[in-house]
Structures are given as C-alpha cells and as structure tokens.
PDB file of C-alpha atoms in Angstrom:
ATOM      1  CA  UNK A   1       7.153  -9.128  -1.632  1.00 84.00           C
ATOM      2  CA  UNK A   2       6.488  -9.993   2.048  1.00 88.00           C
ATOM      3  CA  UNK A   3       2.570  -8.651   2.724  1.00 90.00           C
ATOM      4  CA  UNK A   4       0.021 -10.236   4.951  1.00 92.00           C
ATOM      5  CA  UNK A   5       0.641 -11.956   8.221  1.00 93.00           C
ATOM      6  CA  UNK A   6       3.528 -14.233   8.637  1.00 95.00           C
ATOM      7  CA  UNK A   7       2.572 -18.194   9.167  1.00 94.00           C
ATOM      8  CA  UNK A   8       4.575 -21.379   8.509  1.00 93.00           C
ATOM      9  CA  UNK A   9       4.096 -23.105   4.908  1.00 92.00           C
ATOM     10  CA  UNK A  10       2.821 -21.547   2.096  1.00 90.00           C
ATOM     11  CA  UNK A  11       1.892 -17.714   0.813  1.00 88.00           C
ATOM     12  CA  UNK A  12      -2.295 -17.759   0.380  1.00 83.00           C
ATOM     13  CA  UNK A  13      -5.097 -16.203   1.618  1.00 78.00           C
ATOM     14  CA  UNK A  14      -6.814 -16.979   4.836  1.00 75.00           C
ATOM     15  CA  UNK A  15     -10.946 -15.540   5.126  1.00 75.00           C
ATOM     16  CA  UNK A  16      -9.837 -14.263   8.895  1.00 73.00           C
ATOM     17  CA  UNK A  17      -6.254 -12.654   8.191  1.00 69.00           C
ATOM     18  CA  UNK A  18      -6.703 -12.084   4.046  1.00 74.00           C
ATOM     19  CA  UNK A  19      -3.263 -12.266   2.507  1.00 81.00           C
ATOM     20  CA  UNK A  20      -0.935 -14.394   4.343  1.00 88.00           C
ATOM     21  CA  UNK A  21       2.806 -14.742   4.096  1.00 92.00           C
ATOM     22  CA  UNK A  22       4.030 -18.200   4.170  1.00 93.00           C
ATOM     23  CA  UNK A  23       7.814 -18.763   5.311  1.00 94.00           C
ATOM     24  CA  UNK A  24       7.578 -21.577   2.660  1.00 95.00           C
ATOM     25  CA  UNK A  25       7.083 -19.583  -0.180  1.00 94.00           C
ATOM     26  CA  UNK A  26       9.173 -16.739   0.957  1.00 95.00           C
ATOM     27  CA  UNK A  27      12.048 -18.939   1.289  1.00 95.00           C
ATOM     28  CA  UNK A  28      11.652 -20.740  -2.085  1.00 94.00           C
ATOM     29  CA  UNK A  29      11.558 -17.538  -4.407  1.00 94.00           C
ATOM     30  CA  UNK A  30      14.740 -15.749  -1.925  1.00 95.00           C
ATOM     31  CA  UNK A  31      16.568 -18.143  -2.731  1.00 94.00           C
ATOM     32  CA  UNK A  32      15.915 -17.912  -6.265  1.00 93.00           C
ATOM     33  CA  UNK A  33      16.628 -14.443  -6.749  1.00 93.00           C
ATOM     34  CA  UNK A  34      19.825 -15.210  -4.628  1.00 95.00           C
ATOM     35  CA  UNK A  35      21.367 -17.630  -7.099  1.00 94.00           C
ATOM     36  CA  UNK A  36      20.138 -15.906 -10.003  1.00 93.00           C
ATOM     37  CA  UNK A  37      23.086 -14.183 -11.845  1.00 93.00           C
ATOM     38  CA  UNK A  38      21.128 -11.866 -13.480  1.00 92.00           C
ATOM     39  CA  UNK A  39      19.719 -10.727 -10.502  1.00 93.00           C
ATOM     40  CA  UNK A  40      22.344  -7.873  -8.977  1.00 95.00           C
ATOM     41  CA  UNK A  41      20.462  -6.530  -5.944  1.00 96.00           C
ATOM     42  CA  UNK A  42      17.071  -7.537  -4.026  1.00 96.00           C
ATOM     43  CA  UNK A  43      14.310  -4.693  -3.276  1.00 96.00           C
ATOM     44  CA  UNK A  44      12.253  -6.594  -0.433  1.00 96.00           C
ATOM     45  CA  UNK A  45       8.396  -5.008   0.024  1.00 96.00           C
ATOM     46  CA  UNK A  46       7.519  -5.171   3.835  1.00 96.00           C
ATOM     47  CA  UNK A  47       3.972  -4.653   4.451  1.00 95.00           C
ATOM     48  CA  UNK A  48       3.446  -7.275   7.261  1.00 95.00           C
ATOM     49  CA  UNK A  49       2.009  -6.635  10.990  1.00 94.00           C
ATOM     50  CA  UNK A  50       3.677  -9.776  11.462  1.00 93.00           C
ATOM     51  CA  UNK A  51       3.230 -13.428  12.678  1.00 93.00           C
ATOM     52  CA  UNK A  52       4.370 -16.514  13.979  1.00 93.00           C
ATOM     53  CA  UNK A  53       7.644 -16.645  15.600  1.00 93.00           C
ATOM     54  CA  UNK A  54       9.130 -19.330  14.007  1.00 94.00           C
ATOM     55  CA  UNK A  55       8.141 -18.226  10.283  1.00 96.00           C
ATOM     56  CA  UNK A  56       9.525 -14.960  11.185  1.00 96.00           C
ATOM     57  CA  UNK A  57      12.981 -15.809  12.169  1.00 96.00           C
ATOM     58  CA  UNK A  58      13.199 -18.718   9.033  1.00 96.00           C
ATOM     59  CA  UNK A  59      12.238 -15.504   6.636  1.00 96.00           C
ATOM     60  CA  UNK A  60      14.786 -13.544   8.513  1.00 97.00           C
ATOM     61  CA  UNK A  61      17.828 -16.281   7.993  1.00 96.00           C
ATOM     62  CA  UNK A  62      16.746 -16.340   4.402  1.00 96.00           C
ATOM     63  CA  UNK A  63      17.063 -12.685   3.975  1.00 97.00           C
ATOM     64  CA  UNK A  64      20.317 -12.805   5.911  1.00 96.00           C
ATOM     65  CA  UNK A  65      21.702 -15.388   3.057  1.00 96.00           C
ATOM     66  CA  UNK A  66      20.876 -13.421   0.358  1.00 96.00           C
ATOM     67  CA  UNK A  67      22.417 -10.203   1.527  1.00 95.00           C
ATOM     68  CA  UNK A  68      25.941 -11.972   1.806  1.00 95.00           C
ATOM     69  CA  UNK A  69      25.736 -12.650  -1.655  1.00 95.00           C
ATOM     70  CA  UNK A  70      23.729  -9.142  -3.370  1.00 96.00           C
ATOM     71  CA  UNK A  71      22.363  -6.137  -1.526  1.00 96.00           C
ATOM     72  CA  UNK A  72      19.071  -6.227  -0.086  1.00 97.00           C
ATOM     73  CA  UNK A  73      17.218  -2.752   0.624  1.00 97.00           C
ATOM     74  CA  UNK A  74      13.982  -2.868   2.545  1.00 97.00           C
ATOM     75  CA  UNK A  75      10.922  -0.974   1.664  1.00 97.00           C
ATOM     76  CA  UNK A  76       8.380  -0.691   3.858  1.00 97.00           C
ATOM     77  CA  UNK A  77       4.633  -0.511   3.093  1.00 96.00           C
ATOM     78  CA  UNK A  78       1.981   0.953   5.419  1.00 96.00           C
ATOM     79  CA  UNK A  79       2.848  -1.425   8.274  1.00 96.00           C
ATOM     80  CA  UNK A  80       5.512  -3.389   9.192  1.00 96.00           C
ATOM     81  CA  UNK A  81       5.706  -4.103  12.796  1.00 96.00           C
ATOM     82  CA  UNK A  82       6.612  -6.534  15.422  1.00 96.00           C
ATOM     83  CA  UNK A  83       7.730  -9.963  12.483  1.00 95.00           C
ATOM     84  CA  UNK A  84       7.385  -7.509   9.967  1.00 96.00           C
ATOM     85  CA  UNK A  85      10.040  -5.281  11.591  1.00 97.00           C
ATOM     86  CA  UNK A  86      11.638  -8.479  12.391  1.00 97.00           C
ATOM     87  CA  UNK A  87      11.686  -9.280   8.483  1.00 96.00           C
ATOM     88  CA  UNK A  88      12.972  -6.238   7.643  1.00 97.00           C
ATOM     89  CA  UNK A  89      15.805  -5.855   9.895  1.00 96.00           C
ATOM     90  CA  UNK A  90      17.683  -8.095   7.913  1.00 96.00           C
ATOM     91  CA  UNK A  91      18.151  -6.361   4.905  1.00 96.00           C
ATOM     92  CA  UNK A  92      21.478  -3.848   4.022  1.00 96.00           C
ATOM     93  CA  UNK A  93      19.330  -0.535   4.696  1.00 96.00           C
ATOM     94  CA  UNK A  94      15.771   0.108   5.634  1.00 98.00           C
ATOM     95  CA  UNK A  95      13.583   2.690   3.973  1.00 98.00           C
ATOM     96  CA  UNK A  96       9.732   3.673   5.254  1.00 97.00           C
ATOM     97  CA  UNK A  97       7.274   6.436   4.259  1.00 96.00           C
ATOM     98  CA  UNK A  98       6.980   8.857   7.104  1.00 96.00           C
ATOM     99  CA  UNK A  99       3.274   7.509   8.045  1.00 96.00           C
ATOM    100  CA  UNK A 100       5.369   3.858   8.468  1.00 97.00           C
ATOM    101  CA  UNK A 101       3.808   1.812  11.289  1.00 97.00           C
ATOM    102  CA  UNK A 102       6.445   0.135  12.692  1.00 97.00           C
ATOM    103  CA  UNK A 103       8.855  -1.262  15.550  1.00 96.00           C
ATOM    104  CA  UNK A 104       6.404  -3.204  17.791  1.00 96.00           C
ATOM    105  CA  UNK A 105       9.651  -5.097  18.885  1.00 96.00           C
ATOM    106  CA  UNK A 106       8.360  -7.441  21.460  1.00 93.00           C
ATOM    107  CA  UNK A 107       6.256 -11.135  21.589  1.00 90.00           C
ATOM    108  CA  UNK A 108       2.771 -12.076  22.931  1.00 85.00           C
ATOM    109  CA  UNK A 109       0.429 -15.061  23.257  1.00 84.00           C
ATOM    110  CA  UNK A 110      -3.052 -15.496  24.074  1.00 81.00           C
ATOM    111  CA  UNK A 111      -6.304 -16.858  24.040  1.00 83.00           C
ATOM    112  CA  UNK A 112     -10.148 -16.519  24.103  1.00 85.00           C
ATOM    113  CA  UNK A 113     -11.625 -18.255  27.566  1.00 87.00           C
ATOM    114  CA  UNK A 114     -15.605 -18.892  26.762  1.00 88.00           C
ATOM    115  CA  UNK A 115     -15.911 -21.735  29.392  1.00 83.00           C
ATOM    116  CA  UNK A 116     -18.237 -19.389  31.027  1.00 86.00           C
ATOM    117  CA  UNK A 117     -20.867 -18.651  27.910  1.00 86.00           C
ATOM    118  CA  UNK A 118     -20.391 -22.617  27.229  1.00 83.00           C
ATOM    119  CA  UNK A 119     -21.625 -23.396  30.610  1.00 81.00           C
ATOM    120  CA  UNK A 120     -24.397 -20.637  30.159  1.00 87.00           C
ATOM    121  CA  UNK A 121     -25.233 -21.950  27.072  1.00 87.00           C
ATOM    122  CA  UNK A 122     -25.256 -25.625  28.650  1.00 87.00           C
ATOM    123  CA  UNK A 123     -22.871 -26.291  26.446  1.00 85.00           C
ATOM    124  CA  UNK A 124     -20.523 -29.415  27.543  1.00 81.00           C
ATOM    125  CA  UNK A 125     -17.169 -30.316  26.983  1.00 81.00           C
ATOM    126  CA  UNK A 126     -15.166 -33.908  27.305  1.00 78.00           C
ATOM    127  CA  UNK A 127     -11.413 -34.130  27.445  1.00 76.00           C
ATOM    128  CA  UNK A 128      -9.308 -36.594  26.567  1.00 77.00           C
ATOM    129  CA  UNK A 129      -5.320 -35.218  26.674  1.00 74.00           C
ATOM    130  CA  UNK A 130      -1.867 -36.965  27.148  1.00 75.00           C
ATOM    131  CA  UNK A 131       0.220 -35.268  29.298  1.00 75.00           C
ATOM    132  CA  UNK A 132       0.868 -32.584  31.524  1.00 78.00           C
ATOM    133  CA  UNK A 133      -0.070 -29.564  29.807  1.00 74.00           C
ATOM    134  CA  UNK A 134      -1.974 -30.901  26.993  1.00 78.00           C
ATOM    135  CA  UNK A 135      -5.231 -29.176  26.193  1.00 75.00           C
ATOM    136  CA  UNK A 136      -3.403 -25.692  27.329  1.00 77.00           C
ATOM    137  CA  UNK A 137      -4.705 -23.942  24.378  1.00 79.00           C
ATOM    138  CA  UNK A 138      -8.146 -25.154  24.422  1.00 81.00           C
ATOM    139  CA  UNK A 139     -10.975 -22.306  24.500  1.00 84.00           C
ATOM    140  CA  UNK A 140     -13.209 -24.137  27.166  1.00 80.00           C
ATOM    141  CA  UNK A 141     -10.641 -23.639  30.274  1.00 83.00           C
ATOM    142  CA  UNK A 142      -8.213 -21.006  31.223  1.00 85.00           C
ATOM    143  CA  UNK A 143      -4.862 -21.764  32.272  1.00 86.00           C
ATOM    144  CA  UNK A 144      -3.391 -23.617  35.168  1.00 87.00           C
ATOM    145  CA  UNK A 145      -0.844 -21.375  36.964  1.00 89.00           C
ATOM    146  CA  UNK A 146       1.986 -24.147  35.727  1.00 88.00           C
ATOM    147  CA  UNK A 147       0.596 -23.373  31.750  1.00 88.00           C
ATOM    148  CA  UNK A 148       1.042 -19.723  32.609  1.00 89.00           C
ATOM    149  CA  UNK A 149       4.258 -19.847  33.797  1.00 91.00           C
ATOM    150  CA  UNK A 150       5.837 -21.960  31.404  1.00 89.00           C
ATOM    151  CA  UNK A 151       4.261 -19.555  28.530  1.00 89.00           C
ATOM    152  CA  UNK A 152       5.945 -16.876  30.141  1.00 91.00           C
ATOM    153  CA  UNK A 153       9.118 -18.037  29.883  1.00 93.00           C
ATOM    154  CA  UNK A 154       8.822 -19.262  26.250  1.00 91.00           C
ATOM    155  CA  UNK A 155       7.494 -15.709  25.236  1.00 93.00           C
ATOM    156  CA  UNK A 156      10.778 -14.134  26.916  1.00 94.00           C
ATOM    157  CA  UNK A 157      12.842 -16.846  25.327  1.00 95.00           C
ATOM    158  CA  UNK A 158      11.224 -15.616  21.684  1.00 94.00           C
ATOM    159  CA  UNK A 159      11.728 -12.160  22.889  1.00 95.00           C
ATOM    160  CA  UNK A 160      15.568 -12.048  23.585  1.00 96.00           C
ATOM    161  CA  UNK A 161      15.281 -13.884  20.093  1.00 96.00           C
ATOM    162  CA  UNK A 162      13.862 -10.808  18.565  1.00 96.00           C
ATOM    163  CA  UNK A 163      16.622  -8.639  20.217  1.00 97.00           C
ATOM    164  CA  UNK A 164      19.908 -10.360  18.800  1.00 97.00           C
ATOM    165  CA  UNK A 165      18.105 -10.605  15.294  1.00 97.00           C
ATOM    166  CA  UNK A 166      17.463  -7.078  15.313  1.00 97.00           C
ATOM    167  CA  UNK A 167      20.731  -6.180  16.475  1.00 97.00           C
ATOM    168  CA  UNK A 168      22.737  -7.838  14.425  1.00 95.00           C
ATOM    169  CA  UNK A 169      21.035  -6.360  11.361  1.00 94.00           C
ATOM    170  CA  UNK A 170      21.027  -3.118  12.742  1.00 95.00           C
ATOM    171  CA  UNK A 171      24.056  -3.194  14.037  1.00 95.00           C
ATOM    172  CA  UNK A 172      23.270  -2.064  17.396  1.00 96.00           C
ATOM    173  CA  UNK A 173      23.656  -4.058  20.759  1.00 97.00           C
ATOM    174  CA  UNK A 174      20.753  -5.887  22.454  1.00 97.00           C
ATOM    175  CA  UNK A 175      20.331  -3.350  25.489  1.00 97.00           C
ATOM    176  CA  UNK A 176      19.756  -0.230  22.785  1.00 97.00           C
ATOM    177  CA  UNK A 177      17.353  -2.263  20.993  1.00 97.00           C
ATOM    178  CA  UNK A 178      15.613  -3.703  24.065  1.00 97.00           C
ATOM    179  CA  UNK A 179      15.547   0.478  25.353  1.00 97.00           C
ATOM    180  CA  UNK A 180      13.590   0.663  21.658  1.00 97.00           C
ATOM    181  CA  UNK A 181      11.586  -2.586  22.133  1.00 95.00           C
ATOM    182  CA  UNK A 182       9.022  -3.889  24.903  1.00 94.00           C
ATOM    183  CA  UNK A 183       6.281  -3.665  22.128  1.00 93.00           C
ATOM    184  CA  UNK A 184       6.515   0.153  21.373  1.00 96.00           C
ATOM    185  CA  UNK A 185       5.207   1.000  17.960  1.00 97.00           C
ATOM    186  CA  UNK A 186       7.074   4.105  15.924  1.00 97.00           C
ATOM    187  CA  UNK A 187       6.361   5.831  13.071  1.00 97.00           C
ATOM    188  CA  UNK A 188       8.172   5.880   9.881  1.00 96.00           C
ATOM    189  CA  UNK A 189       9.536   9.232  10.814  1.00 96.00           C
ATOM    190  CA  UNK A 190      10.264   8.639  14.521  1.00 97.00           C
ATOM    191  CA  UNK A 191      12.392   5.153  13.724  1.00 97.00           C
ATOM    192  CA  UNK A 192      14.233   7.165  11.405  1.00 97.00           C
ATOM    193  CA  UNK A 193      15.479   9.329  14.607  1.00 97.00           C
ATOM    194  CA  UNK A 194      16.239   6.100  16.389  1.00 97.00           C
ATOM    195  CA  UNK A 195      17.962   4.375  13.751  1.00 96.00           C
ATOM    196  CA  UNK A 196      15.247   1.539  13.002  1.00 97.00           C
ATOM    197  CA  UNK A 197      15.322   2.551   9.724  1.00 97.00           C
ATOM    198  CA  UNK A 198      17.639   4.358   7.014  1.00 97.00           C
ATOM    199  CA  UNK A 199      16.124   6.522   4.983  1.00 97.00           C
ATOM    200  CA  UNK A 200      12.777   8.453   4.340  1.00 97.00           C
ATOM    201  CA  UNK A 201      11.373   7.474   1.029  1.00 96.00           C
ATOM    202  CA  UNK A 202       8.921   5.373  -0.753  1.00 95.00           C
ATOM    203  CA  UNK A 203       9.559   2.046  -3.178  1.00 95.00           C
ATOM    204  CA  UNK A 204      10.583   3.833  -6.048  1.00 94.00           C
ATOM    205  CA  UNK A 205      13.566   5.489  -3.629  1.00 95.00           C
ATOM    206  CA  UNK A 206      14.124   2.298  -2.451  1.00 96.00           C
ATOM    207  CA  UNK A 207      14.353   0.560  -5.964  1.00 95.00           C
ATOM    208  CA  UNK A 208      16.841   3.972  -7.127  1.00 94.00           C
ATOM    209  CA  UNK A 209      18.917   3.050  -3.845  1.00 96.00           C
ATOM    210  CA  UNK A 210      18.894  -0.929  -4.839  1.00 95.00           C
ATOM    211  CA  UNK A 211      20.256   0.055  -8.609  1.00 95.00           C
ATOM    212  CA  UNK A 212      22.689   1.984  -7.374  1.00 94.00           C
ATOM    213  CA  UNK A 213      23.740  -0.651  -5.198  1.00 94.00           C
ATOM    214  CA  UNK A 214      24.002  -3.434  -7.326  1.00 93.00           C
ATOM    215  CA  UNK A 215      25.525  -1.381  -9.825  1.00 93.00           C
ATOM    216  CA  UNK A 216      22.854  -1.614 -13.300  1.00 90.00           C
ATOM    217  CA  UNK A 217      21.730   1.281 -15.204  1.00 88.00           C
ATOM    218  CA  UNK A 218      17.845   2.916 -14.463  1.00 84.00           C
ATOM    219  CA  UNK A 219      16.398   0.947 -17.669  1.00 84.00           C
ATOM    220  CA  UNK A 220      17.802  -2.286 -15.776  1.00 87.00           C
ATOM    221  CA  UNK A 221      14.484  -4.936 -15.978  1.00 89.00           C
ATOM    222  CA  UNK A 222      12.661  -5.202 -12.617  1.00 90.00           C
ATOM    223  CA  UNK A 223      11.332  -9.252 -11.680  1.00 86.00           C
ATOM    224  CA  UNK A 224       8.617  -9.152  -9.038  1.00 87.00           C
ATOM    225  CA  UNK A 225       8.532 -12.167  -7.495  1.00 84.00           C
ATOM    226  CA  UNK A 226       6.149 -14.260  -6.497  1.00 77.00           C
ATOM    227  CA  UNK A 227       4.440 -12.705  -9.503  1.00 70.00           C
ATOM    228  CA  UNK A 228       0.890 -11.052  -8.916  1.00 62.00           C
ATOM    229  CA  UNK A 229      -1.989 -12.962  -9.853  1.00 56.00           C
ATOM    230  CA  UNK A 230      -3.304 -12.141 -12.989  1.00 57.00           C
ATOM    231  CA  UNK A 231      -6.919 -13.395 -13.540  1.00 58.00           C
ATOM    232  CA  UNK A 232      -9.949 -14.784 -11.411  1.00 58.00           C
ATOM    233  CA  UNK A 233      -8.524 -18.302 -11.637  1.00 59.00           C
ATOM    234  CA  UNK A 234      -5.002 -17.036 -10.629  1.00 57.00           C
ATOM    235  CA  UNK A 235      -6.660 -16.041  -7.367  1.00 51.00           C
ATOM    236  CA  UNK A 236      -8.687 -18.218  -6.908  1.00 55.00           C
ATOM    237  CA  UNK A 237      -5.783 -21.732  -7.626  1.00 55.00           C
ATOM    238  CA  UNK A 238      -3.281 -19.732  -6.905  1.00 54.00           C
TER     239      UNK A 238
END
C-alpha cells in the first residue's frame, strides 16, 4: 500500500497531512515481498497526491527493483497525482477507476510570507544564519531575487527528473510526456486515452490481472503489507 503523502523516513500519521507515506517504510516491506519466494507478483495500492521529491523517486527505484524480479500492477485509489503518479509509473501496467485523479506531472515549491502581520502584530524577529542563502525558507522574509532564481532552477532540475522516470516506465519519450505534463491533472478515464494508464478497473481487476501474471490460481493467499492496524494501541504505537 502507498496512501497518504509521500515524506522521507517512516510511514505514520502527521495531525496536518493524516496518513503519511514514508520512503523508509515503503522501501523496507518492497523489498520484502521482492525476495520472498512465495510471493509471485506485487499488486501496489496508489492512493497518494504525492510528496517530497526525493522520497518519491527512492519509492520509484524500489518499485523499479522489484518489477525485474515479479510483476508489479498498479492500482490506483481515488488520487494519485503528481509523486503518486510518479510512484505508480513504475509498475508493469497501471489500472485506475474512471473518477481516478491523476497525472499532475510537474514540481512546485513555496512558502507562506507573514513578515507583514508580524510587523503589524509588533512581532520581532532576530537572525542569526551562515551563509549565503541561509534562512531562505524562513516565514518572516520573502525571497531575495538570488533565492528565487536558484529555486527555479532546482524545481526544473526535479522536473526533467519526473519526465525520464515517467518515461521509462511508460515507455514513452520525454517530449510526449512533457506534451502530457506541466502540472495537468487527468482523470482516470482521460489518462487511459493518453496512455498514463492501462486499463479501466478497480483493485479487484487489478489483483485478477496480478494472478494472472504471476501465474497462481484465484484461491492463491493475498499478504497485505504493511499490515493494517488492528486495535486502538496499533494506531496509536504503531
């Protein structure tokens, strides 16, 4: 299962996002069903609106691994856009529900400014940095032209990033992805038509596909992994 929005570390649950994905914990139980013999094809559950760049692309390379070695089909939830698409396009196919939000290829950054309700609010703030651009993300100032700049060209760097991941797993090049990209959010039924995704069909369609795929009988036993919590103190340790 990859539900909730994307972060580095571990899988939890945040008060301001609710369930978060942590590339940590993704990671650790991919592998596991990757190296498990008894384990003959992967069914990953995308319902992510996605993340942090960096968690996204160390989920992706896990996924990657683990469909050299078993098939991995790719169900899609309600939403799973921009590093939830990005997740996704790494598996062997790619079913959503018609209602899918998805695509959203693209990157962004930004931040709050409230220097001016601090200084109506007589509010008052010391810095102490190191460095050029230290202090860039701080709430009490906007950003110096350099800060802006430099942003810029990271976000485009993370953005041509996105393109050859999604290109490779769709097997597509980067200019018809980047033609399907620039942040533009599809439906279910409307990536089908563009060939973001494979099939029309819920998780049970995609679990049929994944049997028949990995080549076990319908009675085959189904692992869900990380397992859901089962009691108060499972959600609330765990």
């Amino acid at each position: 299962q990859a539900s909730g929005v994307i972060v580095s570390g571990a899988s939890g649950y945040d008060p301001m996002n609710g369930a978060v994905l942590g590339s940590d914990t993704f990671i650790k139980y991919t592998c596991q069903a990757r190296s498990d013999p008894s384990v003959r094809a992967i069914v990953l559950r995308v319902d992510s609106p996605g993340g942090a760049v960096l968690a996204s692309d160390q989920i992706w390379r896990a996924v990657r691994r683990a469909h050299k070695v078993k098939p991995v089909v790719v169900s899609m939830g309600a939403l799973a856009a921009s590093g939830g698409y990005y997740v996704a396009s790494a598996g062997d196919e790619i079913w959503a529900d018609p209602s899918t939000i998805t695509g959203s290829i693209g990157a962004f950054y930004g931040k709050a400014d409230v220097s001016g309700l601090a200084e109506k609010l007589g509010v008052g703030v010391e810095v102490f940095k190191l460095g050029k651009r230290s202090g860039g993300d701080s709430l009490y100032r906007p950003f110096t032209p350099d800060e802006r700049a430099t942003l810029a060209d990271r976000l485009r760097t993370y953005y041509r990033l996105f393109l050859r991941r999604v290109a490779e797993g769709r097997r597509m090049t980067v200019e018809q992805v980047d033609a399907l990209g620039r942040g533009r959010v599809y439906t279910g039924d409307a990536a089908l038509r563009l060939g973001l995704v494979d099939h029309l069909g819920g998780f049970a369609s995609a679990l049929l596909r994944a049997r028949e795929l990995g080549g076990v009988s319908a009675s085959a036993e189904v692992s869900v992994l990380p397992k859901r919590p089962e009691g108060l103190l499972d959600y609330v340790f765990g």
